[in-house]
């Protein structure tokens, strides 16, 4: 990305590379021996249009004064060409401090990330939604450098929870199998003797309350089961389950040690995390036992399925029984006759997403969820764990209109607010740059980009598991048209639709040596052979 020199209101010289990324700046300048040029890297301009790094500082935890991403270069006579080695920085802008004449200078930003071929794309008739997809891809690139980190600035930590909630989208958007596989080895390495999975893998410090004391938090540690299973479902390679089976068993044994009467009602967990309008520290003090018990049931069910795939029938039976008992305990303790009573959207999503109640009560919880979204004027109040699932669940139970209004919400908390504020990546919080233009927190956090998985897998309906392909699109007149292309492990799958008046035309491309089941919005079912099909 070629940099553009600009002057800020306070007189500073800034380079704008036009894209928030993780990488480095290569530059060529002309100077005299001993003259210096200093580049300080940041993600944003402040509310006054001046350079800032305040949004990713955390001086409460880092008493040395915060995070600085700086290059200080001393010139020789004549032309000076430089690019850093063995480092990356998170930035869109760089502040320049120098007496050099920059009229002939060049500044190029190079993005650095693990080798991942882009394998999916989504486009539609709404430019902001298309930008949202772009932002999701660039947050994945900005954070998948060797391991899947949360942000490339303040922490650069490979949090397990983020990896678990994003894995379906991450595997679809890019061929990131090897990144996840390598990272799972780090999870195995960092597992505690009692089975707890470190919340950050590899560990990036000696530990603190948020990392060491809360190691083994549900929703985070469960990634050791969720991620390998997602990889197996996509690629069908049983080795990823074999490599991680002992880690999964040890993790689940730790969960079983926490359980009393089939539910987890002790200990401290992160819970939903980053829910708008809530204090996560207060949430942790309340226990988050509903979240813990939900994951106890869900991970047990998944582990039972994994054990069966590996031919370990005794293990499979055990985990199945524990999971079923945990489901019953969840319904008894955290619902009233199978229906949740809460003002938080996430509380209704989890029992549906994990199948913790019967189908009739799933429908009732979905109805309550829809009512909450309407009452919140089509805004989200979900956090990290359930945001990826909300639109899909609303559509599954007949609330497509609500789901699309939620997707197209332009004020915070909503996906398009950041786009309207000029974001080129996904933010850590919904209002990373507030209405007054003041930035806060990380502006390159991939987690909420998981919505892109629903755009491809829901709006265009492409679902692939092993050699099984299902396409079940959901058309929306406000988007006018949509198309997804997925270069899957079994070949390139395409699904698209467009409105012409009240008529909808669908087109599908099915790869060779496969058969796809297609379900149209009117309920029609078709079994499609390889080739191009139009309805």
Coordinates of C-alpha atoms in Angstrom, one line a residue:
X1 CA 0.0 0.0 0.0
X2 CA 1.6 3.3 -1.1
X3 CA 1.5 6.0 1.5
X4 CA 0.1 9.4 1.0
X5 CA 1.6 12.4 3.0
X6 CA -1.0 14.6 4.7
X7 CA -0.8 17.5 7.3
X8 CA -3.0 17.3 10.4
X9 CA -4.6 20.3 12.0
X10 CA -1.9 20.4 14.7
X11 CA 0.8 20.7 12.0
X12 CA 2.2 17.1 12.1
X13 CA 3.2 15.2 9.0
X14 CA 1.3 11.9 8.7
X15 CA 1.4 9.0 6.2
X16 CA -1.9 7.5 5.3
X17 CA -1.7 4.0 3.8
X18 CA -5.4 3.7 3.3
X19 CA -5.7 0.3 5.0
X20 CA -5.4 -0.8 8.6
X21 CA -3.0 -3.8 8.5
X22 CA -0.3 -5.7 10.3
X23 CA 3.1 -5.3 8.7
X24 CA 5.9 -2.8 8.2
X25 CA 6.8 0.3 6.3
X26 CA 9.6 0.3 3.6
X27 CA 10.9 3.7 2.8
X28 CA 13.4 5.6 0.7
X29 CA 14.5 9.1 1.8
X30 CA 17.4 11.4 0.9
X31 CA 19.4 13.0 3.6
X32 CA 22.8 13.9 5.1
X33 CA 24.9 11.8 7.4
X34 CA 23.5 11.8 11.0
X35 CA 20.0 13.2 10.1
X36 CA 17.1 11.2 11.5
X37 CA 13.6 10.2 10.6
X38 CA 11.2 8.7 13.2
X39 CA 8.0 6.8 12.2
X40 CA 5.4 6.2 14.9
X41 CA 2.6 3.8 13.8
X42 CA -1.0 4.1 14.7
X43 CA -4.5 2.9 13.7
X44 CA -6.5 6.1 13.7
X45 CA -6.7 9.8 13.7
X46 CA -8.4 11.4 16.8
X47 CA -11.6 13.4 17.0
X48 CA -9.7 16.5 15.9
X49 CA -8.1 14.8 12.9
X50 CA -4.7 14.5 14.6
X51 CA -2.5 11.4 14.9
X52 CA -3.1 9.2 18.0
X53 CA -2.1 5.9 19.5
X54 CA -4.3 6.3 22.6
X55 CA -6.8 3.8 21.4
X56 CA -4.5 0.8 21.9
X57 CA -2.7 1.9 25.0
X58 CA -3.4 0.1 28.3
X59 CA -1.3 1.9 30.9
X60 CA -3.2 0.4 33.8
X61 CA -1.7 -3.0 32.9
X62 CA 1.5 -1.9 31.2
X63 CA 3.1 0.5 33.8
X64 CA 6.1 1.2 31.5
X65 CA 3.9 3.6 29.6
X66 CA 2.0 1.7 26.9
X67 CA 2.6 0.3 23.5
X68 CA 4.9 2.1 21.0
X69 CA 5.4 1.0 17.5
X70 CA 8.3 3.1 16.4
X71 CA 11.2 3.2 13.9
X72 CA 14.1 5.6 14.5
X73 CA 16.5 5.7 11.5
X74 CA 19.8 7.5 11.2
X75 CA 20.7 8.6 7.7
X76 CA 23.9 8.3 5.7
X77 CA 24.7 10.8 2.9
X78 CA 22.5 10.5 -0.1
X79 CA 19.8 7.9 -0.7
X80 CA 18.6 5.8 2.3
X81 CA 16.5 2.7 1.7
X82 CA 15.2 0.8 4.7
X83 CA 12.7 -1.8 5.8
X84 CA 12.6 -3.5 9.2
X85 CA 13.2 -7.2 9.7
X86 CA 11.7 -9.6 12.2
X87 CA 8.9 -7.3 13.3
X88 CA 5.4 -6.3 12.4
X89 CA 3.2 -3.4 13.6
X90 CA -0.5 -2.7 13.5
X91 CA -1.3 0.5 11.7
X92 CA -2.9 2.5 9.0
X93 CA -1.1 5.8 9.7
X94 CA 2.5 6.7 10.5
X95 CA 3.6 10.0 12.1
X96 CA 6.8 11.4 10.6
X97 CA 9.3 13.3 12.7
X98 CA 12.2 14.6 10.7
X99 CA 13.9 17.7 9.2
X100 CA 14.4 15.8 5.9
X101 CA 12.9 17.0 2.6
X102 CA 10.3 14.4 1.8
X103 CA 9.4 15.6 -1.6
X104 CA 11.2 12.7 -3.2
X105 CA 10.6 10.2 -0.4
X106 CA 8.5 7.0 -0.9
X107 CA 6.7 5.0 1.8
X108 CA 5.3 1.6 1.1
X109 CA 3.3 -0.5 3.7
X110 CA 3.7 -4.2 3.4
X111 CA 1.0 -6.5 4.9
X112 CA 2.5 -9.6 6.6
X113 CA 0.5 -12.7 7.4
X114 CA 0.7 -16.4 7.2
X115 CA 0.4 -17.9 3.7
X116 CA -3.3 -18.3 3.3
X117 CA -4.9 -18.4 -0.1
X118 CA -8.2 -16.5 -0.2
X119 CA -10.9 -19.2 -0.8
X120 CA -14.2 -17.3 -0.6
X121 CA -15.8 -14.1 -1.6
X122 CA -19.2 -12.5 -1.2
X123 CA -20.7 -9.5 -3.1
X124 CA -24.1 -8.0 -3.1
X125 CA -26.0 -4.8 -4.1
X126 CA -25.1 -3.0 -0.8
X127 CA -21.6 -1.4 -1.0
X128 CA -21.4 -1.2 2.9
X129 CA -22.0 -4.9 3.2
X130 CA -19.3 -5.5 0.6
X131 CA -16.9 -3.3 2.7
X132 CA -17.8 -5.3 5.8
X133 CA -16.6 -8.5 4.0
X134 CA -13.4 -6.7 3.0
X135 CA -12.9 -5.6 6.6
X136 CA -13.4 -9.2 7.8
X137 CA -10.7 -10.4 5.4
X138 CA -8.3 -7.8 6.4
X139 CA -8.8 -8.4 10.1
X140 CA -8.1 -12.1 9.5
X141 CA -4.9 -11.2 7.5
X142 CA -3.9 -8.7 10.2
X143 CA -4.2 -11.3 13.0
X144 CA -3.3 -14.6 11.4
X145 CA 0.5 -14.2 11.5
X146 CA 1.8 -17.5 12.7
X147 CA -1.0 -17.8 15.3
X148 CA -4.5 -16.3 15.3
X149 CA -4.1 -13.2 17.5
X150 CA -6.7 -10.9 18.8
X151 CA -5.1 -7.7 17.6
X152 CA -1.7 -6.8 16.1
X153 CA -1.1 -3.8 18.5
X154 CA -1.9 -3.8 22.2
X155 CA -1.8 -7.5 23.0
X156 CA -1.0 -9.6 20.0
X157 CA -2.2 -12.6 21.9
X158 CA -3.7 -15.8 20.5
X159 CA -6.9 -16.0 22.6
X160 CA -8.6 -19.4 22.4
X161 CA -12.2 -17.9 22.6
X162 CA -11.7 -15.7 19.5
X163 CA -10.3 -18.7 17.5
X164 CA -13.2 -20.9 18.5
X165 CA -16.0 -18.5 17.6
X166 CA -14.4 -17.5 14.2
X167 CA -13.1 -20.9 13.0
X168 CA -16.0 -21.7 10.6
X169 CA -15.6 -18.3 8.9
X170 CA -11.8 -18.4 9.0
X171 CA -11.6 -21.7 7.3
X172 CA -14.0 -20.6 4.6
X173 CA -12.5 -17.2 3.8
X174 CA -9.0 -18.4 3.6
X175 CA -7.1 -21.7 3.5
X176 CA -6.0 -21.3 7.1
X177 CA -6.0 -25.0 8.0
X178 CA -2.2 -25.0 8.7
X179 CA -2.4 -21.9 10.9
X180 CA -5.1 -23.5 13.1
X181 CA -3.3 -26.9 13.2
X182 CA 0.0 -25.3 14.3
X183 CA -1.9 -23.2 16.9
X184 CA -3.6 -26.3 18.3
X185 CA -0.1 -27.7 19.0
X186 CA 0.5 -24.5 21.1
X187 CA -2.7 -25.3 23.0
X188 CA -1.5 -28.8 23.7
X189 CA 1.8 -27.5 24.9
X190 CA 0.2 -24.9 27.2
X191 CA -2.4 -27.2 28.8
X192 CA -2.2 -27.4 32.5
X193 CA -1.8 -30.8 34.3
X194 CA -5.4 -30.7 35.6
X195 CA -6.7 -30.3 32.1
X196 CA -7.3 -26.5 32.0
X197 CA -6.5 -25.0 28.6
X198 CA -4.6 -21.7 28.7
X199 CA -6.7 -18.8 27.5
X200 CA -3.8 -17.6 25.4
X201 CA -1.7 -20.1 23.4
X202 CA 1.2 -19.7 23.3
X203 CA 1.3 -17.8 26.7
X204 CA 2.6 -14.3 26.2
X205 CA 3.5 -13.5 29.8
X206 CA 3.9 -15.0 33.3
X207 CA 0.2 -14.6 33.6
X208 CA -2.3 -12.2 35.3
X209 CA -5.7 -12.5 36.8
X210 CA -7.2 -12.3 33.3
X211 CA -5.0 -15.0 31.9
X212 CA -3.5 -17.3 34.5
X213 CA -6.2 -17.1 37.2
X214 CA -9.0 -17.5 34.6
X215 CA -7.3 -20.2 32.7
X216 CA -9.9 -22.8 31.8
X217 CA -12.7 -20.4 31.2
X218 CA -15.6 -22.1 29.3
X219 CA -16.1 -20.8 25.8
X220 CA -12.4 -20.2 25.6
X221 CA -10.9 -23.6 26.6
X222 CA -13.7 -25.3 24.6
X223 CA -11.9 -24.1 21.5
X224 CA -9.7 -27.2 21.9
X225 CA -12.8 -29.2 20.9
X226 CA -14.6 -26.7 18.7
X227 CA -11.7 -25.9 16.4
X228 CA -10.5 -29.5 15.5
X229 CA -14.1 -30.5 14.9
X230 CA -14.7 -27.6 12.5
X231 CA -11.5 -28.5 10.7
X232 CA -12.6 -32.1 10.4
X233 CA -16.0 -31.2 9.1
X234 CA -14.5 -29.0 6.4
X235 CA -11.6 -31.2 5.3
X236 CA -12.6 -34.7 6.4
X237 CA -9.1 -35.4 7.7
X238 CA -9.4 -37.6 10.8
X239 CA -5.8 -36.9 11.8
X240 CA -6.7 -33.5 13.3
X241 CA -9.0 -35.2 15.7
X242 CA -6.4 -37.9 16.5
X243 CA -3.7 -35.2 17.2
X244 CA -5.8 -33.4 19.7
X245 CA -8.0 -36.1 21.3
X246 CA -6.0 -36.4 24.5
X247 CA -6.1 -32.6 25.0
X248 CA -9.9 -32.7 24.4
X249 CA -10.3 -35.5 26.9
X250 CA -8.2 -33.8 29.5
X251 CA -10.1 -30.5 29.1
X252 CA -13.4 -32.2 29.4
X253 CA -12.3 -34.1 32.5
X254 CA -11.5 -30.7 34.0
X255 CA -15.0 -29.5 33.2
X256 CA -16.5 -32.7 34.8
X257 CA -14.4 -31.9 37.9
X258 CA -16.1 -28.5 38.1
X259 CA -19.6 -29.9 37.7
X260 CA -22.1 -30.6 40.5
X261 CA -25.4 -32.2 39.8
X262 CA -24.7 -32.1 36.1
X263 CA -24.2 -28.4 36.0
X264 CA -21.3 -26.0 36.5
X265 CA -22.2 -23.7 39.3
X266 CA -18.8 -22.8 40.7
X267 CA -15.7 -21.0 39.5
X268 CA -15.2 -17.9 37.4
X269 CA -15.6 -17.6 33.6
X270 CA -15.4 -14.8 31.1
X271 CA -19.0 -15.5 30.0
X272 CA -20.4 -13.8 26.9
X273 CA -17.8 -11.0 27.0
X274 CA -18.0 -7.5 25.6
X275 CA -21.8 -7.3 25.6
X276 CA -23.0 -3.7 25.0
X277 CA -24.4 -2.2 28.1
X278 CA -22.8 -4.6 30.5
X279 CA -19.7 -4.7 32.7
X280 CA -17.8 -7.9 32.0
X281 CA -16.1 -7.8 35.4
X282 CA -19.5 -7.7 37.1
X283 CA -20.7 -10.5 34.9
X284 CA -17.8 -12.7 36.0
X285 CA -18.6 -12.0 39.6
X286 CA -22.2 -13.3 38.9
X287 CA -20.6 -16.6 37.8
X288 CA -21.8 -17.0 34.2
X289 CA -22.9 -20.5 35.2
X290 CA -25.5 -20.6 32.5
X291 CA -22.8 -20.1 29.9
X292 CA -20.6 -22.6 31.6
X293 CA -23.3 -25.3 31.7
X294 CA -24.3 -24.6 28.1
X295 CA -20.7 -25.2 26.9
X296 CA -20.4 -28.2 29.2
X297 CA -23.4 -29.8 27.4
X298 CA -22.3 -28.7 23.9
X299 CA -18.6 -29.8 24.2
X300 CA -19.7 -33.1 25.6
X301 CA -22.0 -33.7 22.7
X302 CA -19.2 -32.7 20.2
X303 CA -16.6 -34.9 22.0
X304 CA -19.0 -37.8 21.9
X305 CA -19.3 -37.4 18.2
X306 CA -15.5 -37.2 17.9
X307 CA -15.0 -40.3 20.0
X308 CA -17.4 -42.2 17.8
X309 CA -15.5 -41.1 14.6
X310 CA -12.3 -42.4 16.2
X311 CA -13.9 -45.7 17.1
X312 CA -13.8 -45.1 20.8
X313 CA -17.4 -46.2 21.6
X314 CA -17.0 -46.4 25.3
X315 CA -15.8 -42.8 25.5
X316 CA -18.6 -41.8 23.1
X317 CA -21.2 -43.3 25.3
X318 CA -19.8 -41.6 28.4
X319 CA -19.7 -38.1 26.8
X320 CA -23.1 -38.5 25.3
X321 CA -24.6 -39.3 28.7
X322 CA -22.8 -36.4 30.4
X323 CA -24.0 -34.1 27.7
X324 CA -27.6 -35.2 27.9
X325 CA -27.6 -34.8 31.7
X326 CA -26.1 -31.3 31.4
X327 CA -28.8 -30.3 28.9
X328 CA -31.5 -31.4 31.4
X329 CA -29.7 -29.5 34.1
X330 CA -29.5 -26.4 32.0
X331 CA -33.2 -26.5 31.2
X332 CA -34.1 -27.1 34.9
X333 CA -31.8 -24.4 36.3
X334 CA -31.6 -21.6 33.7
X335 CA -35.0 -21.7 32.0
X336 CA -38.7 -21.8 33.0
X337 CA -40.2 -24.8 31.3
X338 CA -37.6 -24.6 28.5
X339 CA -37.9 -20.9 27.9
X340 CA -35.3 -18.3 29.0
X341 CA -36.3 -15.2 31.0
X342 CA -33.8 -12.5 30.2
X343 CA -33.3 -9.0 28.6
X344 CA -30.1 -10.2 26.9
X345 CA -30.2 -11.5 23.4
X346 CA -27.3 -14.0 24.0
X347 CA -29.4 -15.9 26.6
X348 CA -31.9 -16.9 24.0
X349 CA -29.3 -17.7 21.3
X350 CA -27.3 -20.2 23.3
X351 CA -30.0 -22.8 24.0
X352 CA -31.0 -22.8 20.4
X353 CA -27.5 -22.8 19.0
X354 CA -26.5 -25.8 21.2
X355 CA -29.8 -27.6 21.1
X356 CA -30.2 -27.4 24.9
X357 CA -34.0 -27.5 24.7
X358 CA -36.5 -29.3 22.5
X359 CA -37.6 -27.9 19.1
X360 CA -40.9 -26.4 20.4
X361 CA -39.0 -24.5 23.1
X362 CA -36.3 -23.5 20.6
X363 CA -39.1 -21.8 18.6
X364 CA -40.4 -20.0 21.7
X365 CA -36.9 -18.8 22.6
X366 CA -36.4 -17.6 19.0
X367 CA -39.7 -15.7 19.2
X368 CA -38.4 -14.0 22.4
X369 CA -35.1 -13.2 20.8
X370 CA -36.9 -11.6 17.9
X371 CA -38.9 -9.5 20.3
X372 CA -35.8 -8.3 22.0
X373 CA -34.1 -7.3 18.8
X374 CA -37.3 -5.3 17.8
X375 CA -37.4 -3.7 21.2
X376 CA -33.8 -2.7 20.8
X377 CA -34.6 -1.0 17.5
X378 CA -32.8 -3.6 15.5
X379 CA -29.5 -3.3 17.4
X380 CA -27.3 -6.0 18.8
X381 CA -26.6 -6.5 22.5
X382 CA -24.8 -9.8 22.1
X383 CA -21.1 -10.3 22.9
X384 CA -18.3 -12.3 21.5
X385 CA -19.8 -15.8 21.9
X386 CA -23.2 -15.5 20.3
X387 CA -22.9 -12.7 17.8
X388 CA -21.9 -15.1 15.0
X389 CA -25.1 -17.1 15.4
X390 CA -27.8 -14.5 15.8
X391 CA -28.7 -13.8 12.2
X392 CA -28.8 -17.5 11.2
X393 CA -31.0 -18.4 14.2
X394 CA -33.5 -15.5 13.4
X395 CA -33.7 -16.8 9.8
X396 CA -34.1 -20.4 10.8
X397 CA -37.2 -19.6 12.8
X398 CA -38.8 -17.3 10.2
X399 CA -37.6 -13.9 11.2
X400 CA -35.6 -13.1 8.0
X401 CA -36.8 -9.4 8.0
X402 CA -35.3 -8.9 11.5
X403 CA -32.1 -10.6 10.6
X404 CA -31.5 -8.3 7.5
X405 CA -32.5 -5.2 9.4
X406 CA -30.0 -6.2 12.0
X407 CA -27.3 -6.7 9.3
X408 CA -28.0 -3.4 7.7
X409 CA -28.1 -1.4 11.0
X410 CA -25.9 1.7 10.5
X411 CA -25.8 2.9 14.2
X412 CA -24.0 1.2 17.0
X413 CA -24.1 -1.5 18.1
X414 CA -24.3 -2.8 14.6
X415 CA -22.0 -4.1 11.9
X416 CA -22.3 -1.2 9.5
X417 CA -21.6 1.5 12.0
X418 CA -17.9 0.9 11.7
X419 CA -18.2 0.9 7.9
X420 CA -19.9 4.2 7.9
X421 CA -17.0 5.5 10.1
X422 CA -14.5 4.5 7.4
X423 CA -13.3 1.3 9.0
X424 CA -11.1 -1.0 6.9
X425 CA -11.0 -3.7 9.5
X426 CA -13.2 -5.1 12.2
X427 CA -13.2 -3.4 15.6
X428 CA -12.9 -4.9 19.1
X429 CA -16.0 -3.0 20.2
X430 CA -19.0 -1.8 18.3
X431 CA -18.2 1.9 18.9
X432 CA -14.4 1.8 18.4
X433 CA -14.7 5.3 17.0
X434 CA -17.6 7.1 18.7
X435 CA -20.0 9.6 17.3
X436 CA -17.6 12.4 18.2
X437 CA -14.8 10.7 16.3
X438 CA -12.8 9.6 19.3
X439 CA -11.2 6.2 18.9
X440 CA -10.9 3.6 21.7
X441 CA -9.8 0.0 22.0
X442 CA -8.3 -2.1 19.2
X443 CA -9.5 -1.2 15.6
X444 CA -8.3 -4.6 14.2
X445 CA -10.0 -7.5 16.0
X446 CA -11.3 -10.2 13.8
X447 CA -14.0 -11.8 16.0
X448 CA -17.1 -9.9 14.9
X449 CA -16.1 -10.5 11.3
X450 CA -17.7 -14.0 11.8
X451 CA -20.8 -12.4 10.3
X452 CA -19.2 -13.0 6.9
X453 CA -19.6 -16.7 7.4
X454 CA -23.4 -16.1 7.6
X455 CA -23.3 -14.0 4.4
X456 CA -21.7 -16.9 2.5
X457 CA -23.4 -19.7 4.4
X458 CA -26.8 -18.1 5.0
X459 CA -27.6 -15.4 2.6
X460 CA -26.1 -17.4 -0.3
X461 CA -26.6 -20.6 1.6
X462 CA -23.4 -22.5 0.9
X463 CA -22.8 -25.3 3.4
X464 CA -20.1 -27.9 2.9
X465 CA -19.2 -30.7 5.2
X466 CA -16.8 -33.3 3.8
X467 CA -18.3 -34.2 0.5
X468 CA -21.8 -33.1 1.4
X469 CA -22.9 -29.9 -0.1
X470 CA -26.1 -28.1 0.8
X471 CA -27.2 -24.8 -0.6
X472 CA -30.1 -23.0 1.1
X473 CA -30.1 -19.3 0.1
X474 CA -32.1 -16.5 1.8
X475 CA -33.0 -13.7 -0.6
X476 CA -33.4 -10.1 0.6
X477 CA -34.8 -7.4 -1.7
X478 CA -32.9 -4.7 0.1
X479 CA -29.6 -6.2 -1.1
X480 CA -31.1 -6.6 -4.7
X481 CA -28.6 -9.3 -5.5
X482 CA -25.9 -11.5 -3.9
X483 CA -23.3 -13.9 -5.0
X484 CA -20.8 -16.1 -3.1
X485 CA -18.0 -18.1 -4.5
X486 CA -16.3 -20.7 -2.3
X487 CA -13.2 -22.7 -3.4
X488 CA -14.0 -25.5 -1.0
X489 CA -11.9 -28.7 -0.3
X490 CA -14.2 -30.5 -2.8
X491 CA -14.1 -27.9 -5.5
X492 CA -15.5 -24.4 -6.3
X493 CA -19.1 -23.8 -5.3
X494 CA -21.1 -20.8 -6.4
X495 CA -24.4 -19.6 -5.3
X496 CA -26.1 -16.3 -6.3
X497 CA -29.5 -14.7 -6.7
X498 CA -30.9 -11.4 -8.0
X499 CA -34.2 -9.6 -7.9
X500 CA -35.9 -8.4 -11.1
X501 CA -39.0 -6.7 -9.8
X502 CA -40.7 -9.4 -7.7
X503 CA -39.0 -12.2 -9.6
X504 CA -35.9 -13.9 -8.2
X505 CA -33.4 -15.7 -10.3
X506 CA -31.1 -18.2 -8.6
X507 CA -27.9 -19.6 -10.2
X508 CA -25.7 -22.3 -8.7
X509 CA -22.4 -23.9 -9.8
X510 CA -21.8 -27.4 -8.5
X511 CA -18.2 -28.8 -8.6
X512 CA -17.3 -32.1 -10.4
X513 CA -17.6 -35.4 -8.6
X514 CA -20.2 -34.0 -6.1
X515 CA -24.0 -33.8 -5.7
X516 CA -25.6 -30.8 -4.0
X517 CA -29.0 -30.6 -2.2
X518 CA -30.5 -27.2 -3.0
X519 CA -33.4 -25.8 -1.0
X520 CA -35.1 -22.7 -2.4
X521 CA -36.8 -20.1 -0.2
X522 CA -40.2 -21.4 -1.4
X523 CA -39.4 -24.8 -0.1
X524 CA -38.6 -26.5 -3.4
X525 CA -35.8 -29.1 -3.1
X526 CA -33.5 -30.1 -5.9
X527 CA -30.6 -32.6 -6.1
X528 CA -28.1 -31.0 -8.5
X529 CA -25.4 -32.7 -10.4
X530 CA -22.1 -31.0 -11.3
X531 CA -22.5 -28.0 -13.6
X532 CA -24.5 -24.7 -13.9
X533 CA -28.1 -24.6 -12.8
X534 CA -30.6 -21.7 -12.9
X535 CA -34.1 -21.4 -11.3

